Short mmCIF file of C-alpha atoms and ligand atoms in Angstrom, two decimals:
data_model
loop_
_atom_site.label_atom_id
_atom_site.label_comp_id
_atom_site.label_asym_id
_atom_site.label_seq_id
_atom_site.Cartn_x
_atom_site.Cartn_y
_atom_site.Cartn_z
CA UNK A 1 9.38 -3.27 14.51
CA UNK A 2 6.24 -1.67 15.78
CA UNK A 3 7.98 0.98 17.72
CA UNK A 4 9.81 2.13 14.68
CA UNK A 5 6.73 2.13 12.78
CA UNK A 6 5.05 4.37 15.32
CA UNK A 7 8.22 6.49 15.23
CA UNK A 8 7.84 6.70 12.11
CA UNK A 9 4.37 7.39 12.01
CA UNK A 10 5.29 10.08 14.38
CA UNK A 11 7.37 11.59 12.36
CA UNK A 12 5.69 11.87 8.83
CA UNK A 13 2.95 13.47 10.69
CA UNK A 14 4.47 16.57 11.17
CA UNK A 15 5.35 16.75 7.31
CA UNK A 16 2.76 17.58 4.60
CA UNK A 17 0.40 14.69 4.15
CA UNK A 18 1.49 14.28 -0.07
CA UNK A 19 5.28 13.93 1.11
CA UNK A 20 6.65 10.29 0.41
CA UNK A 21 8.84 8.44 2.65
CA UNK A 22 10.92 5.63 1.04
CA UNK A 23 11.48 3.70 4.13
CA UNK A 24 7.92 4.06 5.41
CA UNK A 25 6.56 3.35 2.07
CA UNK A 26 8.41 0.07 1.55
CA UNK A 27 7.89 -0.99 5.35
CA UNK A 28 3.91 -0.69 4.81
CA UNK A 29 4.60 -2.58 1.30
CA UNK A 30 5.81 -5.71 3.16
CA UNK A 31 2.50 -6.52 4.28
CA UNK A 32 1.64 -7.15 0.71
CA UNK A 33 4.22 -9.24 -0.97
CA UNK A 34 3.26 -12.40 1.09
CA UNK A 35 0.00 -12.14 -1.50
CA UNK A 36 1.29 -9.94 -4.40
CA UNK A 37 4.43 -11.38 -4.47
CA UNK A 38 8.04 -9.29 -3.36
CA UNK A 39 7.75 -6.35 -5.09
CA UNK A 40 4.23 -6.73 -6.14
CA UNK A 41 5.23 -8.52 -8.94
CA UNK A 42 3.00 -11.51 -8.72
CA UNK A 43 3.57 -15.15 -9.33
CA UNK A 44 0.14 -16.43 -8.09
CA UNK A 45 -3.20 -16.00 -8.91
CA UNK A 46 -2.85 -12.26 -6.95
CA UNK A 47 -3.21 -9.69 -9.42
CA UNK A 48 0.14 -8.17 -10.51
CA UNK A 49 0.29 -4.88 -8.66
CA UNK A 50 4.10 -3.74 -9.15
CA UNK A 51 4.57 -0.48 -12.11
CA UNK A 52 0.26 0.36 -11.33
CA UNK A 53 0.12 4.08 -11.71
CA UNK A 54 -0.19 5.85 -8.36
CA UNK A 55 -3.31 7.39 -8.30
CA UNK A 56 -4.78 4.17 -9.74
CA UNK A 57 -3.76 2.03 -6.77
CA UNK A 58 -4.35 4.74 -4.56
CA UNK A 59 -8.04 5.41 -5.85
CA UNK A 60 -8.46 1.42 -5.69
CA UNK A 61 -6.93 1.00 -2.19
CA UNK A 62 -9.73 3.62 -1.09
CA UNK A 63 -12.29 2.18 -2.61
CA UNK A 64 -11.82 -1.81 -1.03
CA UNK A 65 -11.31 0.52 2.10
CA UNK A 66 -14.82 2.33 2.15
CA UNK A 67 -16.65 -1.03 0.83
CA UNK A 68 -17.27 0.48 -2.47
CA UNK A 69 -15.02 -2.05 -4.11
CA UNK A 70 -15.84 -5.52 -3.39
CA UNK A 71 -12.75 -8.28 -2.83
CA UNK A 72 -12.05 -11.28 -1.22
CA UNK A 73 -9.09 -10.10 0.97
CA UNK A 74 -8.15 -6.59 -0.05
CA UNK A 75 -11.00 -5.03 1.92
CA UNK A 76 -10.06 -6.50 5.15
CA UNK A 77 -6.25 -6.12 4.60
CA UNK A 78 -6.40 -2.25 4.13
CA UNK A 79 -9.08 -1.79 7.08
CA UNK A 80 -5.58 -1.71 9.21
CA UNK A 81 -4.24 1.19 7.14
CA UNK A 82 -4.93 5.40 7.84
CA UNK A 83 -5.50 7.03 3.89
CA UNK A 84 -1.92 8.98 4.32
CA UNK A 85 -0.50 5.14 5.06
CA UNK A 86 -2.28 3.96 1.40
CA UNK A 87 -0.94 7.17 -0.28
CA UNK A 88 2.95 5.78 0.86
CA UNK A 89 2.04 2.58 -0.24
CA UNK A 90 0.53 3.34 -3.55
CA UNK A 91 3.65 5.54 -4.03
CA UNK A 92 5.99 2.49 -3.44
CA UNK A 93 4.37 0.49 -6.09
CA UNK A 94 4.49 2.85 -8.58
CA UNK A 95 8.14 3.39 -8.63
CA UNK A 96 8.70 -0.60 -9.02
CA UNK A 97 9.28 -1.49 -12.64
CA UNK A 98 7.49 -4.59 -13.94
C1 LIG B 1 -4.17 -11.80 2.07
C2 LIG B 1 -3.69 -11.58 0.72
C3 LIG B 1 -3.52 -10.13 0.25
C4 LIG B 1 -2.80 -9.14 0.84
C5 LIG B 1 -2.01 -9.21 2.15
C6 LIG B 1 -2.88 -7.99 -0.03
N1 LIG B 1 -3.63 -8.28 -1.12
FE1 LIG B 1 -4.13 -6.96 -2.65
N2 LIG B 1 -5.30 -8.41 -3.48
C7 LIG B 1 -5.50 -9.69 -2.97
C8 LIG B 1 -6.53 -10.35 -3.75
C9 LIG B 1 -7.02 -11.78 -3.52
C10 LIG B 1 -6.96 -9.43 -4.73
C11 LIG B 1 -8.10 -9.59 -5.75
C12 LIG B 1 -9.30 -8.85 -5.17
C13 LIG B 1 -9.85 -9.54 -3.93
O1 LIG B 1 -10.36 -10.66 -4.05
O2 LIG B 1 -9.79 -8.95 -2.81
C14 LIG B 1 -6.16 -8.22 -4.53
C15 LIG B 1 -6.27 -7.07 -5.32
C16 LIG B 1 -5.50 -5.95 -5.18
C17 LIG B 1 -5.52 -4.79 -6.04
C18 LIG B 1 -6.39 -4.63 -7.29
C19 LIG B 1 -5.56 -5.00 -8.48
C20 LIG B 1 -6.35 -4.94 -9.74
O3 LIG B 1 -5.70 -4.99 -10.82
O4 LIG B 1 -7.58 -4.87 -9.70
C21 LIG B 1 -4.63 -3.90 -5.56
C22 LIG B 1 -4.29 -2.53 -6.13
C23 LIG B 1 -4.04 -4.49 -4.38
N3 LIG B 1 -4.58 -5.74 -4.18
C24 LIG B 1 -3.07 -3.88 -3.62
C25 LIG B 1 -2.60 -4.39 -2.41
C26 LIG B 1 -1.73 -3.67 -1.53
C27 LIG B 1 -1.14 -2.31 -1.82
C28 LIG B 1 -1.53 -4.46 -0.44
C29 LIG B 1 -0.74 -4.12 0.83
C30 LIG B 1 -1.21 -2.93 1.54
C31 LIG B 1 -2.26 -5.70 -0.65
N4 LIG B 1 -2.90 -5.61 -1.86
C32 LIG B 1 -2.27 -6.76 0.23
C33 LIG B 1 -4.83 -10.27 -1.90
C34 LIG B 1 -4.06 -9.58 -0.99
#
Protein backbone atom coordinates (compact mmCIF):
# COMPACT_ATOMS: atom_id res chain seq x y z
CA UNK A 1 0.00 0.00 0.00
CA UNK A 2 2.65 2.55 0.72
CA UNK A 3 4.76 1.65 -2.20
CA UNK A 4 1.93 2.23 -4.54
CA UNK A 5 1.18 5.39 -2.95
CA UNK A 6 4.73 6.58 -3.46
CA UNK A 7 4.43 5.29 -7.03
CA UNK A 8 1.86 7.09 -7.33
CA UNK A 9 3.08 10.06 -5.85
CA UNK A 10 5.84 9.61 -8.26
CA UNK A 11 3.96 9.71 -10.93
CA UNK A 12 1.44 12.70 -10.57
CA UNK A 13 4.49 14.68 -10.01
CA UNK A 14 5.54 14.84 -13.34
CA UNK A 15 1.92 16.02 -14.44
CA UNK A 16 0.61 19.58 -13.88
CA UNK A 17 -0.08 20.14 -10.23
CA UNK A 18 -4.29 21.03 -11.03
CA UNK A 19 -4.54 17.50 -12.85
CA UNK A 20 -6.86 15.02 -10.83
CA UNK A 21 -6.19 11.47 -10.39
CA UNK A 22 -9.25 9.28 -9.56
CA UNK A 23 -7.36 6.52 -8.00
CA UNK A 24 -5.02 8.77 -6.03
CA UNK A 25 -7.80 10.95 -5.04
CA UNK A 26 -9.99 8.21 -3.58
CA UNK A 27 -6.84 6.36 -1.99
CA UNK A 28 -5.99 9.72 0.06
CA UNK A 29 -9.98 9.88 0.76
CA UNK A 30 -9.81 6.61 2.76
CA UNK A 31 -8.09 8.18 5.49
CA UNK A 32 -11.21 10.13 6.09
CA UNK A 33 -14.22 7.94 6.05
CA UNK A 34 -13.21 6.19 9.38
CA UNK A 35 -14.41 9.92 10.80
CA UNK A 36 -16.60 11.34 7.94
CA UNK A 37 -18.13 8.33 7.23
CA UNK A 38 -17.51 6.15 3.56
CA UNK A 39 -17.92 8.58 1.19
CA UNK A 40 -17.91 11.50 3.44
CA UNK A 41 -21.32 11.15 3.97
CA UNK A 42 -21.50 11.25 7.70
CA UNK A 43 -23.49 9.33 10.20
CA UNK A 44 -21.80 10.71 13.39
CA UNK A 45 -21.35 13.78 14.93
CA UNK A 46 -18.41 14.46 11.95
CA UNK A 47 -19.58 17.10 9.83
CA UNK A 48 -21.03 15.82 6.52
CA UNK A 49 -18.28 16.49 4.00
CA UNK A 50 -19.47 14.42 0.79
CA UNK A 51 -21.09 16.99 -2.43
CA UNK A 52 -18.78 20.26 -0.46
CA UNK A 53 -17.77 22.35 -3.40
CA UNK A 54 -14.08 21.93 -4.25
CA UNK A 55 -12.53 24.99 -3.63
CA UNK A 56 -14.49 25.17 -0.35
CA UNK A 57 -12.93 22.02 1.09
CA UNK A 58 -9.85 22.78 -0.47
CA UNK A 59 -9.62 26.44 1.03
CA UNK A 60 -10.75 24.74 4.48
CA UNK A 61 -8.27 21.81 4.31
CA UNK A 62 -5.53 24.68 4.00
CA UNK A 63 -6.59 26.58 6.49
CA UNK A 64 -6.74 23.57 9.58
CA UNK A 65 -3.31 22.90 7.77
CA UNK A 66 -1.56 26.39 8.40
CA UNK A 67 -3.35 26.72 12.01
CA UNK A 68 -5.54 29.41 10.80
CA UNK A 69 -8.58 27.23 11.31
CA UNK A 70 -8.91 25.83 14.64
CA UNK A 71 -10.33 21.93 15.10
CA UNK A 72 -10.18 19.22 17.26
CA UNK A 73 -8.73 16.58 14.82
CA UNK A 74 -8.68 18.06 11.33
CA UNK A 75 -5.52 20.05 12.00
CA UNK A 76 -3.46 17.18 12.99
CA UNK A 77 -4.99 14.76 10.37
CA UNK A 78 -4.00 16.97 7.32
CA UNK A 79 -0.40 17.87 8.87
CA UNK A 80 0.44 14.33 6.98
CA UNK A 81 -0.78 15.67 3.64
CA UNK A 82 1.54 17.93 0.76
CA UNK A 83 -1.21 20.93 -0.65
CA UNK A 84 -1.24 19.01 -4.28
CA UNK A 85 -2.37 15.74 -1.96
CA UNK A 86 -5.48 18.15 -0.39
CA UNK A 87 -6.24 19.48 -3.93
CA UNK A 88 -6.91 15.38 -4.99
CA UNK A 89 -8.73 15.00 -2.02
CA UNK A 90 -10.93 18.00 -2.12
CA UNK A 91 -11.54 16.95 -5.77
CA UNK A 92 -12.80 13.45 -4.65
CA UNK A 93 -15.36 14.89 -2.40
CA UNK A 94 -16.76 17.07 -4.64
CA UNK A 95 -17.73 14.63 -7.23
CA UNK A 96 -19.66 12.45 -4.42
CA UNK A 97 -23.36 13.22 -4.46
CA UNK A 98 -25.04 13.63 -1.08
C1 LIG B 1 -9.86 11.59 13.40
C2 LIG B 1 -11.13 11.95 12.78
C3 LIG B 1 -11.09 12.73 11.47
C4 LIG B 1 -10.43 12.41 10.33
C5 LIG B 1 -9.54 11.20 10.06
C6 LIG B 1 -10.78 13.43 9.35
N1 LIG B 1 -11.61 14.35 9.90
FE1 LIG B 1 -12.34 16.05 8.97
N2 LIG B 1 -13.23 16.59 10.72
C7 LIG B 1 -13.17 15.89 11.92
C8 LIG B 1 -13.78 16.69 12.97
C9 LIG B 1 -13.93 16.26 14.43
C10 LIG B 1 -14.19 17.90 12.37
C11 LIG B 1 -14.80 19.13 13.05
C12 LIG B 1 -13.66 20.13 13.24
C13 LIG B 1 -12.64 19.65 14.26
O1 LIG B 1 -12.98 19.53 15.43
O2 LIG B 1 -11.46 19.38 13.88
C14 LIG B 1 -13.83 17.81 10.95
C15 LIG B 1 -14.09 18.80 10.02
C16 LIG B 1 -13.80 18.71 8.68
C17 LIG B 1 -14.16 19.68 7.66
C18 LIG B 1 -14.93 20.97 7.90
C19 LIG B 1 -16.37 20.71 7.58
C20 LIG B 1 -17.23 21.90 7.85
O3 LIG B 1 -18.40 21.88 7.39
O4 LIG B 1 -16.79 22.84 8.53
C21 LIG B 1 -13.69 19.23 6.48
C22 LIG B 1 -13.81 19.91 5.12
C23 LIG B 1 -13.03 17.97 6.74
N3 LIG B 1 -13.13 17.68 8.08
C24 LIG B 1 -12.44 17.20 5.77
C25 LIG B 1 -11.70 16.05 6.03
C26 LIG B 1 -10.93 15.35 5.05
C27 LIG B 1 -10.89 15.71 3.58
C28 LIG B 1 -10.30 14.33 5.68
C29 LIG B 1 -9.30 13.33 5.10
C30 LIG B 1 -8.11 13.94 4.50
C31 LIG B 1 -10.70 14.37 7.08
N4 LIG B 1 -11.54 15.43 7.25
C32 LIG B 1 -10.30 13.45 8.04
C33 LIG B 1 -12.64 14.63 12.11
C34 LIG B 1 -11.82 13.97 11.21
Amino acid sequence: MKKLLVALACVSSLSFAADYDPVKGEMLSLSCFSCHGTDGKSVAVTPQIAGMGKTTLYQTLLEYKNGTRPGTMMPKHVKGFSDEELMQVATYFSTIKR
